[in-house]
Short mmCIF file of C-alpha atoms in Angstrom, two decimals:
data_model
loop_
_atom_site.label_atom_id
_atom_site.label_comp_id
_atom_site.label_asym_id
_atom_site.label_seq_id
_atom_site.Cartn_x
_atom_site.Cartn_y
_atom_site.Cartn_z
CA MET B 1 -0.03 -0.03 0.03
CA ILE B 2 1.47 3.38 -1.07
CA ALA B 3 1.08 6.20 1.44
CA ASP B 4 -0.44 9.48 -0.01
CA ALA B 5 2.20 12.23 0.32
CA SER B 6 -0.54 14.86 0.70
CA ARG B 7 -1.77 13.20 3.91
CA ARG B 8 -0.32 14.50 7.06
CA PRO B 9 2.11 12.07 8.73
CA ARG B 10 1.75 11.28 12.39
CA SER B 11 5.22 12.66 12.96
CA VAL B 12 4.05 16.19 11.93
CA THR B 13 1.00 16.01 14.34
CA LEU B 14 3.31 14.82 17.12
CA ALA B 15 5.79 17.61 16.23
CA VAL B 16 3.08 20.32 16.54
CA VAL B 17 1.94 18.89 19.89
CA LEU B 18 5.49 18.77 21.26
CA VAL B 19 6.36 22.26 20.12
CA MET B 20 3.17 23.64 21.69
CA LEU B 21 3.76 21.82 24.96
CA GLY B 22 7.47 22.72 25.06
CA THR B 23 6.97 26.41 24.44
CA LEU B 24 4.15 26.62 26.89
CA VAL B 25 6.36 25.11 29.58
CA ALA B 26 9.22 27.51 28.63
CA ALA B 27 6.85 30.45 28.82
CA THR B 28 5.95 29.56 32.39
CA THR B 29 9.62 29.93 33.42
CA ALA B 30 9.63 33.49 32.05
CA ALA B 31 7.47 34.92 34.79
CA GLY B 32 9.41 38.19 35.10
CA PRO B 33 8.44 41.87 34.88
CA GLN B 34 5.21 42.80 33.18
CA GLY B 35 6.96 43.85 29.90
CA ALA B 36 8.65 40.45 29.64
CA ALA B 37 5.50 38.58 30.39
CA THR B 38 3.70 40.46 27.60
CA LEU B 39 6.54 39.73 25.22
CA VAL B 40 6.44 35.99 26.12
CA LEU B 41 2.70 35.88 25.64
CA LEU B 42 2.98 37.41 22.15
CA LEU B 43 5.82 35.03 21.20
CA LEU B 44 3.78 32.14 22.57
CA ALA B 45 0.67 33.11 20.55
CA ALA B 46 2.71 33.61 17.34
CA CYS B 47 4.46 30.21 18.00
CA PHE B 48 1.16 28.47 18.46
CA TRP B 49 -0.26 29.94 15.30
CA CYS B 50 2.78 29.05 13.26
CA ALA B 51 2.86 25.59 14.70
CA VAL B 52 -0.72 24.98 13.51
CA ARG B 53 0.13 26.35 10.08
CA ALA B 54 3.30 24.17 9.96
CA GLY B 55 1.17 21.21 10.76
CA ARG B 56 -0.87 22.07 7.63
CA GLY B 57 2.26 21.94 5.50
CA ARG B 58 3.28 25.56 5.19
CA ARG B 59 7.12 25.82 4.68
CA GLY B 60 7.40 29.49 5.93
CA ALA B 61 5.45 28.59 9.15
CA ARG B 62 7.76 25.67 9.72
CA THR B 63 10.80 28.02 9.60
CA ALA B 64 9.01 30.58 11.77
CA VAL B 65 8.08 28.08 14.40
CA SER B 66 11.72 26.94 14.58
CA CYS B 67 12.91 30.53 15.22
CA LEU B 68 10.06 31.39 17.63
CA THR B 69 10.76 28.23 19.65
CA ALA B 70 14.41 29.18 19.93
CA ALA B 71 13.49 32.70 20.94
CA ILE B 72 11.06 31.45 23.66
CA LEU B 73 13.66 29.08 25.01
CA VAL B 74 16.36 31.71 25.13
CA LEU B 75 14.06 34.23 26.72
CA GLY B 76 12.85 31.60 29.23
CA ALA B 77 16.53 30.85 30.08
CA THR B 78 17.09 34.40 31.20
CA PHE B 79 14.40 34.06 33.89
CA ALA B 80 14.63 30.28 34.60
CA PHE B 81 17.85 30.55 36.60
CA ASP B 82 16.31 33.12 38.96
CA ASP B 83 14.24 30.27 40.43
CA PRO B 84 16.88 28.02 42.05
CA LEU B 85 14.42 25.26 42.92
CA TYR B 86 12.50 24.57 39.64
CA GLY B 87 13.74 27.08 37.08
CA GLY B 88 16.54 25.02 35.45
CA SER B 89 14.57 21.73 35.42
CA THR B 90 11.49 23.36 34.02
CA LEU B 91 13.49 24.85 31.18
CA LEU B 92 15.15 21.52 30.62
CA LEU B 93 11.74 19.84 30.43
CA ALA B 94 10.67 22.56 27.93
CA ALA B 95 13.71 21.94 25.74
CA LEU B 96 13.20 18.17 25.92
CA LEU B 97 9.67 18.65 24.56
CA ALA B 98 10.12 21.51 22.02
CA VAL B 99 13.50 20.62 20.31
CA PRO B 100 12.41 17.09 19.25
CA GLY B 101 9.17 18.61 18.00
CA VAL B 102 11.08 21.03 15.80
CA VAL B 103 13.36 18.24 14.53
CA LEU B 104 10.31 16.15 13.62
CA LEU B 105 9.11 18.91 11.38
CA TYR B 106 12.24 18.56 9.19
CA LEU B 107 12.25 14.74 8.79
CA PRO B 108 11.92 13.27 5.24
CA ALA B 109 8.22 12.37 5.86
CA ALA B 110 7.42 15.92 6.86
CA GLU B 111 9.38 17.30 3.93
CA ALA B 112 7.49 15.15 1.47
CA TYR B 113 4.25 16.36 3.09
CA VAL B 114 5.28 20.07 2.75
CA ARG B 115 6.24 19.48 -0.88
CA ALA B 116 2.98 17.77 -1.65
CA ARG B 117 1.04 20.61 0.06
CA SER B 118 2.91 23.32 -1.83
CA GLY B 119 2.84 21.52 -5.18
CA GLU B 120 6.59 21.37 -5.53
CA SER B 121 8.34 18.52 -7.16
CA GLY B 122 11.40 17.01 -5.30
CA GLU B 123 13.58 16.97 -8.38
CA SER B 124 13.65 20.73 -9.16
CA GLY B 125 16.13 21.47 -6.31
CA GLU B 126 18.40 18.63 -7.43
CA GLU B 127 18.57 19.95 -11.02
CA MET B 128 19.58 23.37 -9.75
CA ILE B 129 22.36 21.90 -7.50
CA GLY B 130 23.48 19.37 -10.11
CA GLY B 131 24.08 21.90 -12.79
#
């Protein structure tokens, strides 16, 4: 049985869930001043929106969710170590959830799904590289 490339792979669904959970956990570590909390909430909302769009096979959203996840983890790190009891472990948990989610978005099955959704053929990039 041949799998339809336009059908969303389970790894993409799992990636979206992991990224959302990981960024949510990272956002809880960034409970700092009001300005930082507002920035984190805006980044979190943008990351959730891009994660859903990446799950639908949008290439730009996949790139955006990767960058936003990194930004949330870095911003969370600045506040995580202020809490000596749970800050570091919470941030580690967030990274253990979000980073594999981002990696899953770039696996071959996800790449084939993105190509099928965008109507690209896989050989056009190889022709440009090959000459």
